[in-house]
Short mmCIF file of N, CA and C in Angstrom, two decimals:
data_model
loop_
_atom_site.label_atom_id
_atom_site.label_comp_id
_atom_site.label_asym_id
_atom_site.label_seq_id
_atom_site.Cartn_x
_atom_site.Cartn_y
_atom_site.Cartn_z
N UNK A 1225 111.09 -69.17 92.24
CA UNK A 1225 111.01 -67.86 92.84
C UNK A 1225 110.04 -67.01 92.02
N UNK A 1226 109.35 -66.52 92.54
CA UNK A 1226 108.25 -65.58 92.04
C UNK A 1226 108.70 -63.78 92.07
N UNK A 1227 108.36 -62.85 91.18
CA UNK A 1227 108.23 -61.68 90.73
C UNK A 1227 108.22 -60.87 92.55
N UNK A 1228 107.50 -61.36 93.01
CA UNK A 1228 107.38 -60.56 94.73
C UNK A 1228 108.41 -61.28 95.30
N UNK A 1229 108.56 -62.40 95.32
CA UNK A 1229 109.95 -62.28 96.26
C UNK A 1229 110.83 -62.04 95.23
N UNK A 1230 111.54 -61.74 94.65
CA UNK A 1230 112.67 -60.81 93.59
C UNK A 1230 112.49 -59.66 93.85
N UNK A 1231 111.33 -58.99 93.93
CA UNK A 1231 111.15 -57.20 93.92
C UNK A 1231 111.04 -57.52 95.72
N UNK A 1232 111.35 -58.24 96.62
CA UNK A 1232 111.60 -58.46 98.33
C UNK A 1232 112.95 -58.55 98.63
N UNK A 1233 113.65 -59.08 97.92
CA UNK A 1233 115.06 -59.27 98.10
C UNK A 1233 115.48 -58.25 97.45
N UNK A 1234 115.51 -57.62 96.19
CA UNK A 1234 115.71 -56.72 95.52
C UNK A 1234 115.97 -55.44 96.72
N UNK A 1235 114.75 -54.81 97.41
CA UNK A 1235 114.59 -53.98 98.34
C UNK A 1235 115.31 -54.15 99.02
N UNK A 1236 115.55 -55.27 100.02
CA UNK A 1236 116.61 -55.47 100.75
C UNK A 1236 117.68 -55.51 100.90
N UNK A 1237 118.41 -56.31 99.27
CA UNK A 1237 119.46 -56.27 98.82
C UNK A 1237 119.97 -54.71 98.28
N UNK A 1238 119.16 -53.94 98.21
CA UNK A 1238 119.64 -52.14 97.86
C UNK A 1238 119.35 -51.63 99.08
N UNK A 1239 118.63 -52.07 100.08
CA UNK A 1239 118.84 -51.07 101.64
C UNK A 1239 120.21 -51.68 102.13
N UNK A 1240 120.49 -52.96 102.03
CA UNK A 1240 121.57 -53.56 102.97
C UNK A 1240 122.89 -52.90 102.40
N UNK A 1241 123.17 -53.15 100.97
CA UNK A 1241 124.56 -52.72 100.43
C UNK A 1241 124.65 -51.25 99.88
N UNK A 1242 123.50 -50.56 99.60
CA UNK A 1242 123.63 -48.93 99.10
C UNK A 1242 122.89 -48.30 99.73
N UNK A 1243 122.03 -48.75 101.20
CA UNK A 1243 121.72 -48.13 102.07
C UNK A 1243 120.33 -46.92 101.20
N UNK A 1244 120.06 -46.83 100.56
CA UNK A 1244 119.39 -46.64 99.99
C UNK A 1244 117.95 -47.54 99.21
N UNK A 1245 116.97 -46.91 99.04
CA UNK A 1245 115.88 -47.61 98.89
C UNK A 1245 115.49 -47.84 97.32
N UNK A 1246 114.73 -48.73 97.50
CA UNK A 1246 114.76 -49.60 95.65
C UNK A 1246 112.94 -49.23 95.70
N UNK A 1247 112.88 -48.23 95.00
CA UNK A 1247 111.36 -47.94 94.93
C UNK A 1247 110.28 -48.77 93.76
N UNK A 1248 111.08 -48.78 92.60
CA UNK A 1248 110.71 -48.97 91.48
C UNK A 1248 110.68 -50.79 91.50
N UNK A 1249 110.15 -50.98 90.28
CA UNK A 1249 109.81 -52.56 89.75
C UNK A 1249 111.15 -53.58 88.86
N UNK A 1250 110.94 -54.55 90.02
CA UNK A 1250 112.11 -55.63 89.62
C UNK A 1250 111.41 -56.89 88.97
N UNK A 1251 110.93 -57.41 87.99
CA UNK A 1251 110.58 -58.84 87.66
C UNK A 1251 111.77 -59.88 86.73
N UNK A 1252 111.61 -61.02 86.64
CA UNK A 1252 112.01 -61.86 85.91
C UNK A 1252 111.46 -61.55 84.10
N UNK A 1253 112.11 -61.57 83.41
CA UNK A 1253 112.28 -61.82 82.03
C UNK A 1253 112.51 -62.80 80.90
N UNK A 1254 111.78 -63.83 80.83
CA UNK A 1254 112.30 -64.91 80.71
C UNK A 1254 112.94 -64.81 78.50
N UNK A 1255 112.58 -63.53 78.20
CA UNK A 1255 112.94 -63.55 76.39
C UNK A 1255 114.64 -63.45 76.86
N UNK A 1256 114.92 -62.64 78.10
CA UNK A 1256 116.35 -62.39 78.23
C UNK A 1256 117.19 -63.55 78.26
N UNK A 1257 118.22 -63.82 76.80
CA UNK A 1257 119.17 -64.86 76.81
C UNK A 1257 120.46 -64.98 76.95
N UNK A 1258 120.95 -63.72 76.62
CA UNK A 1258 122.75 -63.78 76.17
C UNK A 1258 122.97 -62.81 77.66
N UNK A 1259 121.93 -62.10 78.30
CA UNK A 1259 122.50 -61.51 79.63
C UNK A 1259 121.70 -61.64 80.89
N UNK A 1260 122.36 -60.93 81.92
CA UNK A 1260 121.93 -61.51 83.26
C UNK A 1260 120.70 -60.41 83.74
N UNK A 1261 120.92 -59.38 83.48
CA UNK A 1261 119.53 -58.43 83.84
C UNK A 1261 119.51 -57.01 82.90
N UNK A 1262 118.74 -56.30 82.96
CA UNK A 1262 118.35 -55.04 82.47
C UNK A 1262 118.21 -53.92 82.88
N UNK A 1263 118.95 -53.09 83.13
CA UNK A 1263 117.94 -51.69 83.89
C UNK A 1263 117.37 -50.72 82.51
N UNK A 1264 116.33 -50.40 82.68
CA UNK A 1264 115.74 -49.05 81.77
C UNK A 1264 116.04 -47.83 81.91
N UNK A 1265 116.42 -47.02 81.67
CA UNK A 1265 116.50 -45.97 81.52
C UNK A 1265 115.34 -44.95 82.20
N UNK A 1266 114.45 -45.10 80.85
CA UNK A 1266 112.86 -44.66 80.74
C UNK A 1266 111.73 -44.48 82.36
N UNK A 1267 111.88 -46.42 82.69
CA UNK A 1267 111.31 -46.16 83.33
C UNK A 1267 111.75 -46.47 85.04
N UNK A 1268 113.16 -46.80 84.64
CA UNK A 1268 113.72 -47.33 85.95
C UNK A 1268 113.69 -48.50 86.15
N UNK A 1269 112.92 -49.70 85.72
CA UNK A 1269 112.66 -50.68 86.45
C UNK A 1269 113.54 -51.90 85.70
N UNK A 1270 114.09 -52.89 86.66
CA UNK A 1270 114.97 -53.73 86.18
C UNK A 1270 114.16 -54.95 85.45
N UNK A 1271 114.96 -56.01 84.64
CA UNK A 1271 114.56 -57.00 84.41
C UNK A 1271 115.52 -57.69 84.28
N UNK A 1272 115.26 -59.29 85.08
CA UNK A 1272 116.24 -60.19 85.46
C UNK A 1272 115.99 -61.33 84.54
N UNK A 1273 117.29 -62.27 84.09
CA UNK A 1273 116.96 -63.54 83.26
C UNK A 1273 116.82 -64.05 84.71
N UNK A 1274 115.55 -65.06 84.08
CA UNK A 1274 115.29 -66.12 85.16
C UNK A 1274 115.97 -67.38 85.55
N UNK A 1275 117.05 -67.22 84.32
CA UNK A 1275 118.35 -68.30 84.42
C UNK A 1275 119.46 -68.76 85.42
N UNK A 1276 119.07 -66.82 85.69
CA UNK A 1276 120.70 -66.56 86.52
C UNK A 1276 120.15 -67.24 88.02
N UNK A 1277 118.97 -68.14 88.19
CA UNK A 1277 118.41 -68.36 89.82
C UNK A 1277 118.38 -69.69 89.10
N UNK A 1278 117.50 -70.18 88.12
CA UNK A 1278 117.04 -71.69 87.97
C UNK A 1278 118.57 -72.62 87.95
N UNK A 1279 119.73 -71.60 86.46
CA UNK A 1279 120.82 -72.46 86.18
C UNK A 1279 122.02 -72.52 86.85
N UNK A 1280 121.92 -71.25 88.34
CA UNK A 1280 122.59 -71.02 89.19
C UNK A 1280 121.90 -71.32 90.28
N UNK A 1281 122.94 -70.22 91.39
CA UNK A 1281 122.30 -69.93 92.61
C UNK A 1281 121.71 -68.91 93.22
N UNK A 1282 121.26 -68.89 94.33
CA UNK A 1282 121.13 -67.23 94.78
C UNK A 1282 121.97 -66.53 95.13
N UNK A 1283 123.42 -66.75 95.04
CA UNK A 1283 124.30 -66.29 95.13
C UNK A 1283 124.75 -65.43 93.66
N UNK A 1284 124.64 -66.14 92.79
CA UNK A 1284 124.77 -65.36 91.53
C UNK A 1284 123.76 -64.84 91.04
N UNK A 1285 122.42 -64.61 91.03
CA UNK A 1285 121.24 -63.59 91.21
C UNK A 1285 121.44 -62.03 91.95
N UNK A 1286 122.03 -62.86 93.43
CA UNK A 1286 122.50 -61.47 94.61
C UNK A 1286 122.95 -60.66 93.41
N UNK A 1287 124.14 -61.65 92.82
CA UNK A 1287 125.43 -60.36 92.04
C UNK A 1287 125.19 -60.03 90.60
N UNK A 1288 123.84 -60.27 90.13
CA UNK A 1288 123.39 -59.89 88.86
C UNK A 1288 122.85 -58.54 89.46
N UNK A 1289 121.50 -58.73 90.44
CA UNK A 1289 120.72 -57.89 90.81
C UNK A 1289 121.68 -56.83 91.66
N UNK A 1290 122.83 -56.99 91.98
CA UNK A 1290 123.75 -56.01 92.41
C UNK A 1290 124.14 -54.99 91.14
N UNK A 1291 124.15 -55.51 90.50
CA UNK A 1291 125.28 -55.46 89.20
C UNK A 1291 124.29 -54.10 88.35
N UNK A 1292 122.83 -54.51 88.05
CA UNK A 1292 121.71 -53.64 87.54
C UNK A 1292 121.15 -52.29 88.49
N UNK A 1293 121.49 -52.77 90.04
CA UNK A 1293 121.11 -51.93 91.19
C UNK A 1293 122.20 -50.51 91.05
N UNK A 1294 123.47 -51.02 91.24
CA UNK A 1294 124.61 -49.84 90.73
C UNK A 1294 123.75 -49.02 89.51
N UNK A 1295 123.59 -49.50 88.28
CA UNK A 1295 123.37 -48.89 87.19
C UNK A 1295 122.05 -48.16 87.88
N UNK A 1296 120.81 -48.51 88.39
CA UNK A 1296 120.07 -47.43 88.91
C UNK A 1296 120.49 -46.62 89.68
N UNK A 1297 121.12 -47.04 90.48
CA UNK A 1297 121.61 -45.60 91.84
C UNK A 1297 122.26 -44.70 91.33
N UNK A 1298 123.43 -45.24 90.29
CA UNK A 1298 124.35 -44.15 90.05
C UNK A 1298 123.59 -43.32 89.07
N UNK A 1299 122.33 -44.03 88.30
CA UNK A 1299 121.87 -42.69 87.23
C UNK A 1299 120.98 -42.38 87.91
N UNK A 1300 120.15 -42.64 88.88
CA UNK A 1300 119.24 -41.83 89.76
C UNK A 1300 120.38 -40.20 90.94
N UNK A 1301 121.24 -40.84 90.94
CA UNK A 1301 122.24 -39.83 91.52
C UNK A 1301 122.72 -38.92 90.14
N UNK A 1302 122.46 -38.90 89.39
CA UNK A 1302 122.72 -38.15 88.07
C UNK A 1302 124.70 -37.94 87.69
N UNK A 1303 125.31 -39.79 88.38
CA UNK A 1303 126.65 -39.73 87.95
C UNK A 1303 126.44 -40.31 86.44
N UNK A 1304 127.56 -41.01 86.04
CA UNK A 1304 128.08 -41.65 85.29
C UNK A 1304 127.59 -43.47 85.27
N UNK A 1305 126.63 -43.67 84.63
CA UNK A 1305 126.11 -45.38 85.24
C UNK A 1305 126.76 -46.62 84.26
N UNK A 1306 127.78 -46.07 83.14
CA UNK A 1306 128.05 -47.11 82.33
C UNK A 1306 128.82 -47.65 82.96
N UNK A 1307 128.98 -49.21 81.95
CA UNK A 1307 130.22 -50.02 82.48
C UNK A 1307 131.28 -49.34 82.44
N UNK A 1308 131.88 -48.76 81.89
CA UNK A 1308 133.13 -48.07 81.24
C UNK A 1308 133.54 -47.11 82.57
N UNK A 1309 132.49 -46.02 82.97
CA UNK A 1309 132.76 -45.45 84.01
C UNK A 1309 133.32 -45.90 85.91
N UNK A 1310 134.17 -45.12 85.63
CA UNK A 1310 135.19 -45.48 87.17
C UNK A 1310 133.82 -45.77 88.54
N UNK A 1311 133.20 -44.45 88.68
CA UNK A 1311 132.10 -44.49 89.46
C UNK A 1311 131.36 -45.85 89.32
N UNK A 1312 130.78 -46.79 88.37
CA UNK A 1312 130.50 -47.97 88.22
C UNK A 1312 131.55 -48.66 88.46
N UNK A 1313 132.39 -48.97 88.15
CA UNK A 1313 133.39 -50.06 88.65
C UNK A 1313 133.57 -50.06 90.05
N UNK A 1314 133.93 -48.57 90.54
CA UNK A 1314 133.97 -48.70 92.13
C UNK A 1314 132.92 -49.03 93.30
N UNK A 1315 132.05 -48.67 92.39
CA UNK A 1315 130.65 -49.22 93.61
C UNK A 1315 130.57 -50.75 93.10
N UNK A 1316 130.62 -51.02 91.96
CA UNK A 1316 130.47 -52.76 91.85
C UNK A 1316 131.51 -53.20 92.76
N UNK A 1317 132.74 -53.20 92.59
CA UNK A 1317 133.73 -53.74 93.43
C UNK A 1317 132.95 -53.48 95.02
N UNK A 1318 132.40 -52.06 95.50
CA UNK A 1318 132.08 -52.39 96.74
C UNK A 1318 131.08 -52.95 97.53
N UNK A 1319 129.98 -53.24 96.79
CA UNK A 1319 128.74 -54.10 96.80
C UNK A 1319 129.14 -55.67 96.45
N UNK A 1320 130.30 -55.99 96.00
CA UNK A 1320 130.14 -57.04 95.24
C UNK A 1320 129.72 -57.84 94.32
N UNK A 1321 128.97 -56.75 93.52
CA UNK A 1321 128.41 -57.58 92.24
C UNK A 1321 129.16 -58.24 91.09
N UNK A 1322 128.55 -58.86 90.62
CA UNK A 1322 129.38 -58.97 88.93
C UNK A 1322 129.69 -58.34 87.96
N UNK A 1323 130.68 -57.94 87.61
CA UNK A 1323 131.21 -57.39 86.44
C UNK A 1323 130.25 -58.19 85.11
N UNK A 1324 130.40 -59.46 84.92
CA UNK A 1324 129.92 -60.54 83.96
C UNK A 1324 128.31 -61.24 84.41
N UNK A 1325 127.79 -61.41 83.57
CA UNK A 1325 126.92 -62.86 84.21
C UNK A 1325 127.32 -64.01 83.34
N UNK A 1326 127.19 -65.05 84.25
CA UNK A 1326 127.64 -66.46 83.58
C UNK A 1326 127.13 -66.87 82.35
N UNK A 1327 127.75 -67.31 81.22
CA UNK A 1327 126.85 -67.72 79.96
C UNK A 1327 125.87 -68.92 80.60
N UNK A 1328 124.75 -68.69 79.61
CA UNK A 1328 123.49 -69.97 80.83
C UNK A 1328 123.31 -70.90 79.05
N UNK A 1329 122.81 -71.78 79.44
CA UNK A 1329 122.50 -72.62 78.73
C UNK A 1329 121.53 -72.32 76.99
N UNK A 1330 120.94 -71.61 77.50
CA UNK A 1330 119.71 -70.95 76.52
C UNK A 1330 121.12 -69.65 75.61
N UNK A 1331 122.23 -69.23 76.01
CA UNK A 1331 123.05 -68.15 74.93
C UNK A 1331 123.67 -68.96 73.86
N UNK A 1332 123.77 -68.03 73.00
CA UNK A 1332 124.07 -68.46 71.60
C UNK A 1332 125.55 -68.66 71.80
N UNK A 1333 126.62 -69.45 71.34
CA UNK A 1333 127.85 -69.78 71.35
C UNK A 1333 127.97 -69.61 70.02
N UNK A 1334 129.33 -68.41 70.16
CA UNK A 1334 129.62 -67.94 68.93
C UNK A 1334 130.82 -68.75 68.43
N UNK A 1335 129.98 -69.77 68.26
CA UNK A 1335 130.92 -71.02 66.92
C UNK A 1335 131.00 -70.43 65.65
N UNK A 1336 132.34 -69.91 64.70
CA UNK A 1336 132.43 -68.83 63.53
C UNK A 1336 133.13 -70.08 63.04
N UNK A 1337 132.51 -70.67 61.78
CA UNK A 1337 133.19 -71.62 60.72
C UNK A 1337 134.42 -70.77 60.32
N UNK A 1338 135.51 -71.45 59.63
CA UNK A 1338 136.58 -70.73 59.12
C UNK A 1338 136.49 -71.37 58.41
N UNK A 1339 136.66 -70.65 56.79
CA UNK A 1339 137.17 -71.29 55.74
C UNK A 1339 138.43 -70.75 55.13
N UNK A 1340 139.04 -72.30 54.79
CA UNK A 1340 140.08 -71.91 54.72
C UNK A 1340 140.47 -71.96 52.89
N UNK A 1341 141.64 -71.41 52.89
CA UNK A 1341 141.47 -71.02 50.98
C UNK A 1341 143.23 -71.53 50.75
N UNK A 1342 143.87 -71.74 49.86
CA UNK A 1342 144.98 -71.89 49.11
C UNK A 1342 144.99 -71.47 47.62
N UNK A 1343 146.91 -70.63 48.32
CA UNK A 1343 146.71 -69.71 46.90
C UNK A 1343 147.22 -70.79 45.98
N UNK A 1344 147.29 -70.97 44.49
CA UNK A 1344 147.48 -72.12 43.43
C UNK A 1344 148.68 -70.97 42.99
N UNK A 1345 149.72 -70.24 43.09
CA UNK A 1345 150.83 -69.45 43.27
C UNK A 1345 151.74 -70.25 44.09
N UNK A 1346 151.79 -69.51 45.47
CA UNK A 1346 152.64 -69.59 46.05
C UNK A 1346 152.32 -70.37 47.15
N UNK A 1347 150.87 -71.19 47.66
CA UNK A 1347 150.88 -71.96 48.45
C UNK A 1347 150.39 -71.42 49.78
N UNK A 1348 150.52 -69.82 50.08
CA UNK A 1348 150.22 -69.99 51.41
C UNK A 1348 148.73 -69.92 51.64
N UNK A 1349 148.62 -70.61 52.94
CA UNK A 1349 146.79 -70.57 53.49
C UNK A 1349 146.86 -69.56 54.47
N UNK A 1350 145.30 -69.53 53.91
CA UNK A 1350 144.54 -68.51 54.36
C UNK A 1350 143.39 -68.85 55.10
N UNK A 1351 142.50 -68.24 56.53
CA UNK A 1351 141.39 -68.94 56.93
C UNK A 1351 140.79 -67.42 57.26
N UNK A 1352 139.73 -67.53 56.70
CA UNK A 1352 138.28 -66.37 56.52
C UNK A 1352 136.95 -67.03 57.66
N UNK A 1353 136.51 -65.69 58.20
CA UNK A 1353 135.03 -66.42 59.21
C UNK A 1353 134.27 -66.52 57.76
N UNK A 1354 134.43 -65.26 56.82
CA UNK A 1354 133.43 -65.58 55.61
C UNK A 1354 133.94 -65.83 54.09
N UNK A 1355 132.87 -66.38 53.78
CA UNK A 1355 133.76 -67.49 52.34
C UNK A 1355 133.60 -65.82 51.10
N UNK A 1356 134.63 -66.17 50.27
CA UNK A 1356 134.90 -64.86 49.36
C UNK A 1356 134.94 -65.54 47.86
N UNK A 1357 134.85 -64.68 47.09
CA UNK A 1357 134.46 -65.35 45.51
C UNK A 1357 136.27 -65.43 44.97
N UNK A 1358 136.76 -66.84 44.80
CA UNK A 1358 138.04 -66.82 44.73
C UNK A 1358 138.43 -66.60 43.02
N UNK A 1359 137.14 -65.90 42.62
CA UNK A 1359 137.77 -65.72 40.88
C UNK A 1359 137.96 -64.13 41.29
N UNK A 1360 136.90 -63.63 41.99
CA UNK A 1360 137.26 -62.14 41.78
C UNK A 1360 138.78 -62.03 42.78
N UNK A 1361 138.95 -62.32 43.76
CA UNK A 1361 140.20 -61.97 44.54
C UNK A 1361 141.63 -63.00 44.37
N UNK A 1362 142.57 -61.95 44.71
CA UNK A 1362 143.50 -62.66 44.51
C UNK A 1362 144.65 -62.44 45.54
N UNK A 1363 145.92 -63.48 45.62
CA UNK A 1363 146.75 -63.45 46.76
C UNK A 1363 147.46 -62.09 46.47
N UNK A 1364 147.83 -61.43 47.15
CA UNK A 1364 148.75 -60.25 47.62
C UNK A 1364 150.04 -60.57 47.70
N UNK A 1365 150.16 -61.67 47.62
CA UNK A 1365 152.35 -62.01 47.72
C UNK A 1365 152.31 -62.00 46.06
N UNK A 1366 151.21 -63.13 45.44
CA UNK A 1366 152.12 -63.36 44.36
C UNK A 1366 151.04 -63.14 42.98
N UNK A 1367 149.74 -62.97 43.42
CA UNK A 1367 148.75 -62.64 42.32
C UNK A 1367 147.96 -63.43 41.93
N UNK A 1368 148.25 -64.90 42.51
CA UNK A 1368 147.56 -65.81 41.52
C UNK A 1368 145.82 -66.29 42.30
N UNK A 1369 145.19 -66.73 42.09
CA UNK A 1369 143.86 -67.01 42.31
C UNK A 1369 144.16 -67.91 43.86
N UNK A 1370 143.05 -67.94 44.52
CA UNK A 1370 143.08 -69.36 45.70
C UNK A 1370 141.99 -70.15 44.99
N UNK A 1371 141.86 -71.40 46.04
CA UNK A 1371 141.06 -72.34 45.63
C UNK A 1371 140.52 -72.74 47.33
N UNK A 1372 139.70 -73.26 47.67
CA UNK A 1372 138.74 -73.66 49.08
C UNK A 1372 139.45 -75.07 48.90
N UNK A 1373 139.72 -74.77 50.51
CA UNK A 1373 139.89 -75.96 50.91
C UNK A 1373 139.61 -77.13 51.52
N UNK A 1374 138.09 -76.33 52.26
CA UNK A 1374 137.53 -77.57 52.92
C UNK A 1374 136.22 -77.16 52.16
#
């Protein structure tokens, strides 16, 4: 799919469900990884991962490009355009867009090592995302030093 048909469906897809017209510029983004599209602020114009069409369908594109379309209308209407806001939730629910876009292949998976520690006291374990200097700290039940366990 090419940049003109995205900014064709785009138009269509904001006359059909918000009855309203999509003036501004819609293209593909291909640096975009961990999300499904962009709206600007600045200059209005969206930008779509090109994922959400290649690693999906056009069905989940519809509800990305739904999803960024809300966020223009409602701040071109000078409401409330965040996620957080009621006014956004209720027009997503009525357009049907996505709340989420699907993780795509190219996002980072937040795999967090745990390390785990034992106190040389009293025995109980402990598991940290980050490793800590076990001379300076010490257990809180009983005082004595830990040691790493894996």
């Amino acid at each position: 799919m090419t940049n003109a048909e995205l900014q064709r469906l785009t138009e269509q897809w904001s006359q059909k469900y918000f009855g309203r017209d999509f003036v501004h510029k819609v293209f593909f983004n291909k640096r975009l990884k961990t999300t499904g599209g962009r709206y600007h602020l600045s200059d209005h114009h969206i930008d779509i991962n090109p994922l959400m069409y290649t690693e999906f369908d056009l069905n989940n594109l519809r509800q990305v490009v739904l999803h960024e379309l809300c966020h223009y209308h409602l701040h071109l209407l000078g409401m409330d355009y965040h996620h957080r806001s009621q006014a956004f939730k209720t027009l997503l629910a009525q357009v049907g867009g996505s709340r989420y876009a699907p993780p795509t292949s190219k996002a980072k998976r937040n795999v967090k090592r745990k390390w785990h520690y034992i106190c040389t006291g009293c025995g109980v374990e402990i598991a940290r995302q980050r490793r800590f200097n076990t001379h300076r700290y010490v257990c809180r039940r009983c005082g004595h030093h830990f040691i790493l366990k894996n």
